[in-house]
């Protein structure tokens, strides 16, 4: 999506880490989300990596002995499996539409 709004490929490559590093942070890799300041916690709901990781945790640990400990430690609820899938699809569609808008605006200015 960054490439759709960037004026050139170099700028798009430089913007990539600015979009991906917060995904890693708010997916719970480095910091437990309970330690993130309350005014920033809402960002986790915009991170597709969080929903993908929750689905991965469910696939790996839901049927394993002791798996509920891992799921609980990562704040993953088995009852929300379909919610994770639907939210991941919703984010995919939303980000694609935002990219489409960016490319359409860029095409109008070029042609």
PDB file of C-alpha atoms in Angstrom, residues 20-93:
ATOM      1  CA  UNK A  20       5.862  -3.051   9.252  1.00  0.00           C
ATOM      2  CA  UNK A  21       7.664  -2.351  12.549  1.00  0.00           C
ATOM      3  CA  UNK A  22       4.469  -1.179  14.320  1.00  0.00           C
ATOM      4  CA  UNK A  23       2.814  -4.383  13.085  1.00  0.00           C
ATOM      5  CA  UNK A  24       5.503  -6.401  14.860  1.00  0.00           C
ATOM      6  CA  UNK A  25       5.228  -4.276  17.997  1.00  0.00           C
ATOM      7  CA  UNK A  26       1.443  -4.447  18.260  1.00  0.00           C
ATOM      8  CA  UNK A  27       1.263  -8.141  17.381  1.00  0.00           C
ATOM      9  CA  UNK A  28       2.890  -8.804  20.752  1.00  0.00           C
ATOM     10  CA  UNK A  29       6.300 -10.026  19.575  1.00  0.00           C
ATOM     11  CA  UNK A  30       8.540  -7.763  21.630  1.00  0.00           C
ATOM     12  CA  UNK A  31       6.227  -6.275  24.228  1.00  0.00           C
ATOM     13  CA  UNK A  32       3.197  -7.719  25.956  1.00  0.00           C
ATOM     14  CA  UNK A  33       0.209  -5.656  24.861  1.00  0.00           C
ATOM     15  CA  UNK A  34      -0.746  -5.026  28.482  1.00  0.00           C
ATOM     16  CA  UNK A  35       2.503  -3.045  28.790  1.00  0.00           C
ATOM     17  CA  UNK A  36       1.671  -0.785  25.840  1.00  0.00           C
ATOM     18  CA  UNK A  37       0.258   2.576  26.979  1.00  0.00           C
ATOM     19  CA  UNK A  38      -3.545   2.596  27.040  1.00  0.00           C
ATOM     20  CA  UNK A  39      -3.821   5.422  24.505  1.00  0.00           C
ATOM     21  CA  UNK A  40      -1.932   3.297  21.925  1.00  0.00           C
ATOM     22  CA  UNK A  41      -3.593  -0.078  22.476  1.00  0.00           C
ATOM     23  CA  UNK A  42      -6.268   0.574  19.855  1.00  0.00           C
ATOM     24  CA  UNK A  43      -3.598   0.314  17.135  1.00  0.00           C
ATOM     25  CA  UNK A  44      -3.461  -3.462  17.659  1.00  0.00           C
ATOM     26  CA  UNK A  45      -6.880  -3.760  16.025  1.00  0.00           C
ATOM     27  CA  UNK A  46      -5.512  -2.295  12.768  1.00  0.00           C
ATOM     28  CA  UNK A  47      -2.613  -4.761  12.580  1.00  0.00           C
ATOM     29  CA  UNK A  48      -3.293  -7.700  10.310  1.00  0.00           C
ATOM     30  CA  UNK A  49      -0.251  -9.497  11.713  1.00  0.00           C
ATOM     31  CA  UNK A  50      -1.974  -9.755  15.104  1.00  0.00           C
ATOM     32  CA  UNK A  51      -4.970 -11.607  13.658  1.00  0.00           C
ATOM     33  CA  UNK A  52      -2.726 -13.848  11.563  1.00  0.00           C
ATOM     34  CA  UNK A  53      -0.641 -14.708  14.625  1.00  0.00           C
ATOM     35  CA  UNK A  54      -3.786 -15.446  16.647  1.00  0.00           C
ATOM     36  CA  UNK A  55      -4.931 -17.866  13.939  1.00  0.00           C
ATOM     37  CA  UNK A  56      -1.476 -19.453  13.900  1.00  0.00           C
ATOM     38  CA  UNK A  57      -1.577 -19.913  17.671  1.00  0.00           C
ATOM     39  CA  UNK A  58      -5.005 -21.528  17.381  1.00  0.00           C
ATOM     40  CA  UNK A  59      -3.835 -23.878  14.638  1.00  0.00           C
ATOM     41  CA  UNK A  60      -0.766 -24.942  16.588  1.00  0.00           C
ATOM     42  CA  UNK A  61      -1.896 -25.046  20.205  1.00  0.00           C
ATOM     43  CA  UNK A  62      -5.674 -25.464  20.415  1.00  0.00           C
ATOM     44  CA  UNK A  63      -5.618 -29.290  20.421  1.00  0.00           C
ATOM     45  CA  UNK A  64      -2.337 -29.780  22.268  1.00  0.00           C
ATOM     46  CA  UNK A  65      -1.999 -30.671  25.937  1.00  0.00           C
ATOM     47  CA  UNK A  66      -1.058 -27.486  27.749  1.00  0.00           C
ATOM     48  CA  UNK A  67      -1.951 -25.423  24.704  1.00  0.00           C
ATOM     49  CA  UNK A  68      -4.485 -23.382  26.614  1.00  0.00           C
ATOM     50  CA  UNK A  69      -1.611 -21.922  28.651  1.00  0.00           C
ATOM     51  CA  UNK A  70       0.052 -20.634  25.481  1.00  0.00           C
ATOM     52  CA  UNK A  71      -3.237 -19.283  24.146  1.00  0.00           C
ATOM     53  CA  UNK A  72      -4.005 -17.536  27.417  1.00  0.00           C
ATOM     54  CA  UNK A  73      -0.504 -16.042  27.608  1.00  0.00           C
ATOM     55  CA  UNK A  74      -0.980 -14.533  24.140  1.00  0.00           C
ATOM     56  CA  UNK A  75      -4.581 -13.371  24.731  1.00  0.00           C
ATOM     57  CA  UNK A  76      -6.004 -15.682  22.068  1.00  0.00           C
ATOM     58  CA  UNK A  77      -9.564 -16.918  22.494  1.00  0.00           C
ATOM     59  CA  UNK A  78     -10.670 -20.083  20.705  1.00  0.00           C
ATOM     60  CA  UNK A  79     -14.243 -18.801  20.439  1.00  0.00           C
ATOM     61  CA  UNK A  80     -13.077 -15.879  18.292  1.00  0.00           C
ATOM     62  CA  UNK A  81     -11.512 -17.960  15.502  1.00  0.00           C
ATOM     63  CA  UNK A  82     -14.049 -16.848  12.894  1.00  0.00           C
ATOM     64  CA  UNK A  83     -13.844 -13.266  14.111  1.00  0.00           C
ATOM     65  CA  UNK A  84     -10.075 -13.339  13.520  1.00  0.00           C
ATOM     66  CA  UNK A  85     -10.627 -14.710  10.012  1.00  0.00           C
ATOM     67  CA  UNK A  86     -13.307 -12.151   9.157  1.00  0.00           C
ATOM     68  CA  UNK A  87     -11.302  -9.253  10.575  1.00  0.00           C
ATOM     69  CA  UNK A  88      -8.246 -10.366   8.620  1.00  0.00           C
ATOM     70  CA  UNK A  89     -10.315 -10.453   5.426  1.00  0.00           C
ATOM     71  CA  UNK A  90     -11.853  -7.067   6.244  1.00  0.00           C
ATOM     72  CA  UNK A  91      -8.408  -5.529   6.716  1.00  0.00           C
ATOM     73  CA  UNK A  92      -7.212  -7.117   3.474  1.00  0.00           C
ATOM     74  CA  UNK A  93     -10.130  -5.666   1.528  1.00  0.00           C
TER      75      UNK A  93
END
